[in-house]
Amino acid sequence: MECVRSGALDLGRSGNFLGKSGSTTSCGKVRCSTNLAGSTKCEQNLHGKVKPLLLSASGKARGTSGLVHRSQVLKHQHHLSVRSTSTDVCTTFDEDVKGVSSHAVEEKVGVLLLNLGGPETLNDVQPFLFNLFADPDIIRLPRLFRFLQRPLAKLISTFRAPKSKEGYASIGGGSPLRKITDEQANALKVALKSKNLEADIYVGMRYWYPFTEEAIDQIKKDKITKLVVLPLYPQYSISTSGSSIRVLQNIVKEDQYFAGLPISIIESWYQREGYVKSMADLIEKELSVFTNPEEVMIFFSAHGVPLTYVKDAGDPYRDQMEDCIALIMEELKSRGTLNDHTLAYQSRVGPVQWLKPYTDEVLVELGQKGVKSLLAVPVSFVSEHIETLEEIDMEYRELALESGIENWGRVPALGCTSSFISDLADAVVEALPSASAMVTRKVKDTDSDMDMMHYLTKMFFGSVLAFFLLLSPRLVSAFRNTLH
């Protein structure tokens, strides 16, 4: 995600409207040679097949110990029910539906694309970082200290802005993410039309313009009668899709229109055949550039998240990422590509432990082991942005070459690749029948489910860190400088 090495931290828990069709474009491709009553939950296996999981009156599952790829965090954070559509898991909101049926009016379909956003100019960097770190799904403070969220975001964003500006300056002075996402939206509209579905496409960014709230306002103005929400993140994480879904749910609590609007949310789609094949196509193409393709190590570099997200909050991101890599390699093997591969996580920041192994450390290890040819694959990104264009193409490439790797290549992000866009269109079409209304529901705070001693321990260490960040002379000095 476009978070300038993310900055997702756990302290204490160690729209743009595109109504007219547009043409498909290359979308910033770069080729480098360097989810109580009456509810149903569903259990998804590796390939996306879904079987119903019945709930008792108390809402507890019968006859199963849990949900594959449906972690506790989903239940805690937005209390969704899951319904299946073909190979996707689509989250819908379907209890005690109120509101006017959309069948009484002409159906008007909308698709909301969710992405993270990025600063378009260097002057946008600091406010973008503030929006990022002010998100409680990014910096996760204990309940007792949540009043520090915005002051802490101000300090961190001020401290990090100069370094981040250097990174954006190196890729042209801003993020290309909005432009690429707009191009993907236009391409998706065309692809849906070719599948006999007229739909208005909206883009909602989490931390920069056009914000998700702007897109939602436009959806309401346009009187959309059925909505499919499609996060542009193949794998689900609290800090990406989860954060954007939370924004949508909060709006529904206050808006009767959206409380009665049939909505289907495609939480993750890494397991779709079209996506897997599109990734395999790109990898094959870049392998062919090497003199000895069979000797190339395929190096999957995924954006990292703090380890506590997975261990304590139940984020399914790591499991989904590993499943994703297995599916892509299985596809490549079926085509006769038998190269070795590895997975590592990039963009860690802060004092907490992140998912391992780390990309920079693995690159050095591979060089020491004698790997001479390496193909980097940014598997968690579908658009080019700072973490591909600067972190991978510049920093990691240089590190790899210094570590003894002689031949470097990089698979471009999917962008507007026709097979990828067509598969997203299929996902939207398949999701529509499962759309149902969202209604207000009290969100259960995850803290109340934690063992008290476990919680107090985390709160203590998070408080110490927050105290340090707030009183650090260097941070205070940087903060004061911005006031002059």
PDB file of C-alpha atoms in Angstrom, residues 269-406:
ATOM      1  CA  TRP A 269      -9.958 -12.054  -4.608  1.00  0.00           C
ATOM      2  CA  TYR A 270      -6.389 -13.388  -4.710  1.00  0.00           C
ATOM      3  CA  GLN A 271      -7.757 -16.906  -5.302  1.00  0.00           C
ATOM      4  CA  ARG A 272      -9.567 -16.047  -8.538  1.00  0.00           C
ATOM      5  CA  GLU A 273      -8.370 -17.944 -11.558  1.00  0.00           C
ATOM      6  CA  GLY A 274      -8.150 -14.810 -13.681  1.00  0.00           C
ATOM      7  CA  TYR A 275      -5.926 -13.043 -11.191  1.00  0.00           C
ATOM      8  CA  VAL A 276      -3.666 -16.055 -10.711  1.00  0.00           C
ATOM      9  CA  LYS A 277      -3.254 -16.576 -14.446  1.00  0.00           C
ATOM     10  CA  SER A 278      -2.614 -12.882 -15.045  1.00  0.00           C
ATOM     11  CA  MET A 279       0.181 -12.927 -12.471  1.00  0.00           C
ATOM     12  CA  ALA A 280       1.643 -16.072 -13.997  1.00  0.00           C
ATOM     13  CA  ASP A 281       1.567 -14.450 -17.440  1.00  0.00           C
ATOM     14  CA  LEU A 282       3.557 -11.456 -16.257  1.00  0.00           C
ATOM     15  CA  ILE A 283       6.094 -13.641 -14.464  1.00  0.00           C
ATOM     16  CA  GLU A 284       6.615 -15.822 -17.529  1.00  0.00           C
ATOM     17  CA  LYS A 285       7.106 -12.766 -19.702  1.00  0.00           C
ATOM     18  CA  GLU A 286       9.772 -11.272 -17.446  1.00  0.00           C
ATOM     19  CA  LEU A 287      11.548 -14.599 -16.990  1.00  0.00           C
ATOM     20  CA  SER A 288      12.016 -14.782 -20.742  1.00  0.00           C
ATOM     21  CA  VAL A 289      14.168 -11.652 -20.620  1.00  0.00           C
ATOM     22  CA  PHE A 290      16.909 -13.467 -18.697  1.00  0.00           C
ATOM     23  CA  THR A 291      19.631 -15.322 -20.541  1.00  0.00           C
ATOM     24  CA  ASN A 292      19.008 -18.466 -18.464  1.00  0.00           C
ATOM     25  CA  PRO A 293      15.355 -18.212 -17.291  1.00  0.00           C
ATOM     26  CA  GLU A 294      15.425 -21.591 -15.540  1.00  0.00           C
ATOM     27  CA  GLU A 295      18.132 -20.352 -13.136  1.00  0.00           C
ATOM     28  CA  VAL A 296      16.183 -17.290 -11.957  1.00  0.00           C
ATOM     29  CA  MET A 297      14.888 -17.138  -8.365  1.00  0.00           C
ATOM     30  CA  ILE A 298      11.290 -15.809  -8.267  1.00  0.00           C
ATOM     31  CA  PHE A 299      11.273 -13.367  -5.356  1.00  0.00           C
ATOM     32  CA  PHE A 300       7.752 -12.463  -4.110  1.00  0.00           C
ATOM     33  CA  SER A 301       7.911  -9.236  -2.081  1.00  0.00           C
ATOM     34  CA  ALA A 302       4.657  -8.467  -0.223  1.00  0.00           C
ATOM     35  CA  HIS A 303       3.801  -5.441   1.857  1.00  0.00           C
ATOM     36  CA  GLY A 304       4.242  -6.287   5.550  1.00  0.00           C
ATOM     37  CA  VAL A 305       2.000  -5.728   8.562  1.00  0.00           C
ATOM     38  CA  PRO A 306       2.906  -5.757  12.269  1.00  0.00           C
ATOM     39  CA  LEU A 307       3.038  -9.321  13.588  1.00  0.00           C
ATOM     40  CA  THR A 308       0.534  -8.469  16.345  1.00  0.00           C
ATOM     41  CA  TYR A 309      -2.129  -7.863  13.685  1.00  0.00           C
ATOM     42  CA  VAL A 310      -1.909 -11.540  12.793  1.00  0.00           C
ATOM     43  CA  LYS A 311      -1.234 -13.054  16.230  1.00  0.00           C
ATOM     44  CA  ASP A 312      -3.526 -10.905  18.415  1.00  0.00           C
ATOM     45  CA  ALA A 313      -6.113  -9.364  16.081  1.00  0.00           C
ATOM     46  CA  GLY A 314      -6.513 -12.370  13.783  1.00  0.00           C
ATOM     47  CA  ASP A 315      -5.642 -10.632  10.533  1.00  0.00           C
ATOM     48  CA  PRO A 316      -5.818 -13.294   7.755  1.00  0.00           C
ATOM     49  CA  TYR A 317      -3.304 -11.446   5.607  1.00  0.00           C
ATOM     50  CA  ARG A 318      -0.332 -13.775   6.087  1.00  0.00           C
ATOM     51  CA  ASP A 319      -2.373 -16.953   5.422  1.00  0.00           C
ATOM     52  CA  GLN A 320      -3.937 -15.415   2.328  1.00  0.00           C
ATOM     53  CA  MET A 321      -0.583 -14.258   1.048  1.00  0.00           C
ATOM     54  CA  GLU A 322       0.949 -17.702   1.427  1.00  0.00           C
ATOM     55  CA  ASP A 323      -2.089 -19.262  -0.307  1.00  0.00           C
ATOM     56  CA  CYS A 324      -1.739 -16.720  -3.093  1.00  0.00           C
ATOM     57  CA  ILE A 325       1.899 -17.573  -3.729  1.00  0.00           C
ATOM     58  CA  ALA A 326       1.087 -21.314  -3.722  1.00  0.00           C
ATOM     59  CA  LEU A 327      -1.627 -20.788  -6.354  1.00  0.00           C
ATOM     60  CA  ILE A 328       0.611 -18.721  -8.602  1.00  0.00           C
ATOM     61  CA  MET A 329       3.454 -21.220  -8.397  1.00  0.00           C
ATOM     62  CA  GLU A 330       1.036 -24.098  -9.032  1.00  0.00           C
ATOM     63  CA  GLU A 331      -0.104 -22.316 -12.190  1.00  0.00           C
ATOM     64  CA  LEU A 332       3.457 -21.747 -13.310  1.00  0.00           C
ATOM     65  CA  LYS A 333       4.324 -25.388 -12.649  1.00  0.00           C
ATOM     66  CA  SER A 334       1.391 -26.493 -14.817  1.00  0.00           C
ATOM     67  CA  ARG A 335       3.005 -24.495 -17.621  1.00  0.00           C
ATOM     68  CA  GLY A 336       6.383 -26.110 -17.125  1.00  0.00           C
ATOM     69  CA  THR A 337       8.000 -23.281 -15.154  1.00  0.00           C
ATOM     70  CA  LEU A 338       9.789 -24.957 -12.247  1.00  0.00           C
ATOM     71  CA  ASN A 339      11.873 -22.105 -10.848  1.00  0.00           C
ATOM     72  CA  ASP A 340      12.691 -21.812  -7.159  1.00  0.00           C
ATOM     73  CA  HIS A 341      10.779 -19.105  -5.307  1.00  0.00           C
ATOM     74  CA  THR A 342      10.642 -17.360  -1.959  1.00  0.00           C
ATOM     75  CA  LEU A 343       8.360 -14.879  -0.140  1.00  0.00           C
ATOM     76  CA  ALA A 344       9.441 -11.925   1.993  1.00  0.00           C
ATOM     77  CA  TYR A 345       7.756  -8.815   3.428  1.00  0.00           C
ATOM     78  CA  GLN A 346       8.797  -5.250   2.766  1.00  0.00           C
ATOM     79  CA  SER A 347       8.096  -1.746   4.135  1.00  0.00           C
ATOM     80  CA  ARG A 348       8.387  -2.353   7.860  1.00  0.00           C
ATOM     81  CA  VAL A 349       8.696   0.654  10.159  1.00  0.00           C
ATOM     82  CA  GLY A 350       8.775   1.379  13.890  1.00  0.00           C
ATOM     83  CA  PRO A 351       9.971  -0.611  16.907  1.00  0.00           C
ATOM     84  CA  VAL A 352       7.451  -3.482  16.724  1.00  0.00           C
ATOM     85  CA  GLN A 353       8.026  -6.803  15.016  1.00  0.00           C
ATOM     86  CA  TRP A 354       6.579  -7.203  11.544  1.00  0.00           C
ATOM     87  CA  LEU A 355       5.856 -10.258   9.448  1.00  0.00           C
ATOM     88  CA  LYS A 356       9.026 -12.101   8.579  1.00  0.00           C
ATOM     89  CA  PRO A 357      11.160 -12.741   6.693  1.00  0.00           C
ATOM     90  CA  TYR A 358      12.075  -9.175   5.756  1.00  0.00           C
ATOM     91  CA  THR A 359      12.780  -8.378   2.117  1.00  0.00           C
ATOM     92  CA  ASP A 360      16.033  -6.539   2.708  1.00  0.00           C
ATOM     93  CA  GLU A 361      17.458  -9.317   4.902  1.00  0.00           C
ATOM     94  CA  VAL A 362      16.458 -12.055   2.458  1.00  0.00           C
ATOM     95  CA  LEU A 363      18.102 -10.253  -0.449  1.00  0.00           C
ATOM     96  CA  VAL A 364      21.417 -10.251   1.398  1.00  0.00           C
ATOM     97  CA  GLU A 365      21.026 -13.921   2.331  1.00  0.00           C
ATOM     98  CA  LEU A 366      20.295 -14.911  -1.274  1.00  0.00           C
ATOM     99  CA  GLY A 367      23.386 -13.113  -2.452  1.00  0.00           C
ATOM    100  CA  GLN A 368      25.475 -14.907   0.162  1.00  0.00           C
ATOM    101  CA  LYS A 369      24.050 -18.240  -0.964  1.00  0.00           C
ATOM    102  CA  GLY A 370      25.203 -17.615  -4.503  1.00  0.00           C
ATOM    103  CA  VAL A 371      21.946 -16.676  -6.214  1.00  0.00           C
ATOM    104  CA  LYS A 372      22.921 -14.737  -9.292  1.00  0.00           C
ATOM    105  CA  SER A 373      19.599 -14.052 -11.039  1.00  0.00           C
ATOM    106  CA  LEU A 374      16.485 -12.769  -9.316  1.00  0.00           C
ATOM    107  CA  LEU A 375      13.016 -11.686 -10.490  1.00  0.00           C
ATOM    108  CA  ALA A 376      11.177  -9.458  -7.993  1.00  0.00           C
ATOM    109  CA  VAL A 377       7.373  -9.826  -7.925  1.00  0.00           C
ATOM    110  CA  PRO A 378       5.397  -7.146  -5.995  1.00  0.00           C
ATOM    111  CA  VAL A 379       2.524  -9.519  -5.228  1.00  0.00           C
ATOM    112  CA  SER A 380       0.379  -7.345  -2.931  1.00  0.00           C
ATOM    113  CA  PHE A 381       0.241  -4.406  -5.329  1.00  0.00           C
ATOM    114  CA  VAL A 382      -1.902  -4.050  -8.479  1.00  0.00           C
ATOM    115  CA  SER A 383      -0.734  -0.517  -9.275  1.00  0.00           C
ATOM    116  CA  GLU A 384       2.678   1.080  -9.483  1.00  0.00           C
ATOM    117  CA  HIS A 385       3.429   3.423  -6.591  1.00  0.00           C
ATOM    118  CA  ILE A 386       6.262   4.434  -4.305  1.00  0.00           C
ATOM    119  CA  GLU A 387       6.805   0.961  -2.877  1.00  0.00           C
ATOM    120  CA  THR A 388       7.376  -0.504  -6.320  1.00  0.00           C
ATOM    121  CA  LEU A 389       8.934   2.425  -8.150  1.00  0.00           C
ATOM    122  CA  GLU A 390      11.268   3.592  -5.387  1.00  0.00           C
ATOM    123  CA  GLU A 391      11.571   0.915  -2.706  1.00  0.00           C
ATOM    124  CA  ILE A 392      11.830  -2.107  -5.002  1.00  0.00           C
ATOM    125  CA  ASP A 393      13.208  -0.585  -8.191  1.00  0.00           C
ATOM    126  CA  MET A 394      15.790   1.568  -6.484  1.00  0.00           C
ATOM    127  CA  GLU A 395      16.572   0.555  -2.887  1.00  0.00           C
ATOM    128  CA  TYR A 396      16.135  -3.211  -3.164  1.00  0.00           C
ATOM    129  CA  ARG A 397      17.716  -3.413  -6.584  1.00  0.00           C
ATOM    130  CA  GLU A 398      20.814  -1.626  -5.320  1.00  0.00           C
ATOM    131  CA  LEU A 399      20.942  -3.848  -2.229  1.00  0.00           C
ATOM    132  CA  ALA A 400      20.616  -6.974  -4.340  1.00  0.00           C
ATOM    133  CA  LEU A 401      23.423  -5.992  -6.672  1.00  0.00           C
ATOM    134  CA  GLU A 402      25.654  -5.062  -3.730  1.00  0.00           C
ATOM    135  CA  SER A 403      24.916  -8.493  -2.201  1.00  0.00           C
ATOM    136  CA  GLY A 404      26.205 -10.378  -5.211  1.00  0.00           C
ATOM    137  CA  ILE A 405      23.088 -10.793  -7.328  1.00  0.00           C
ATOM    138  CA  GLU A 406      24.159 -10.025 -10.861  1.00  0.00           C
TER     139      GLU A 406
END
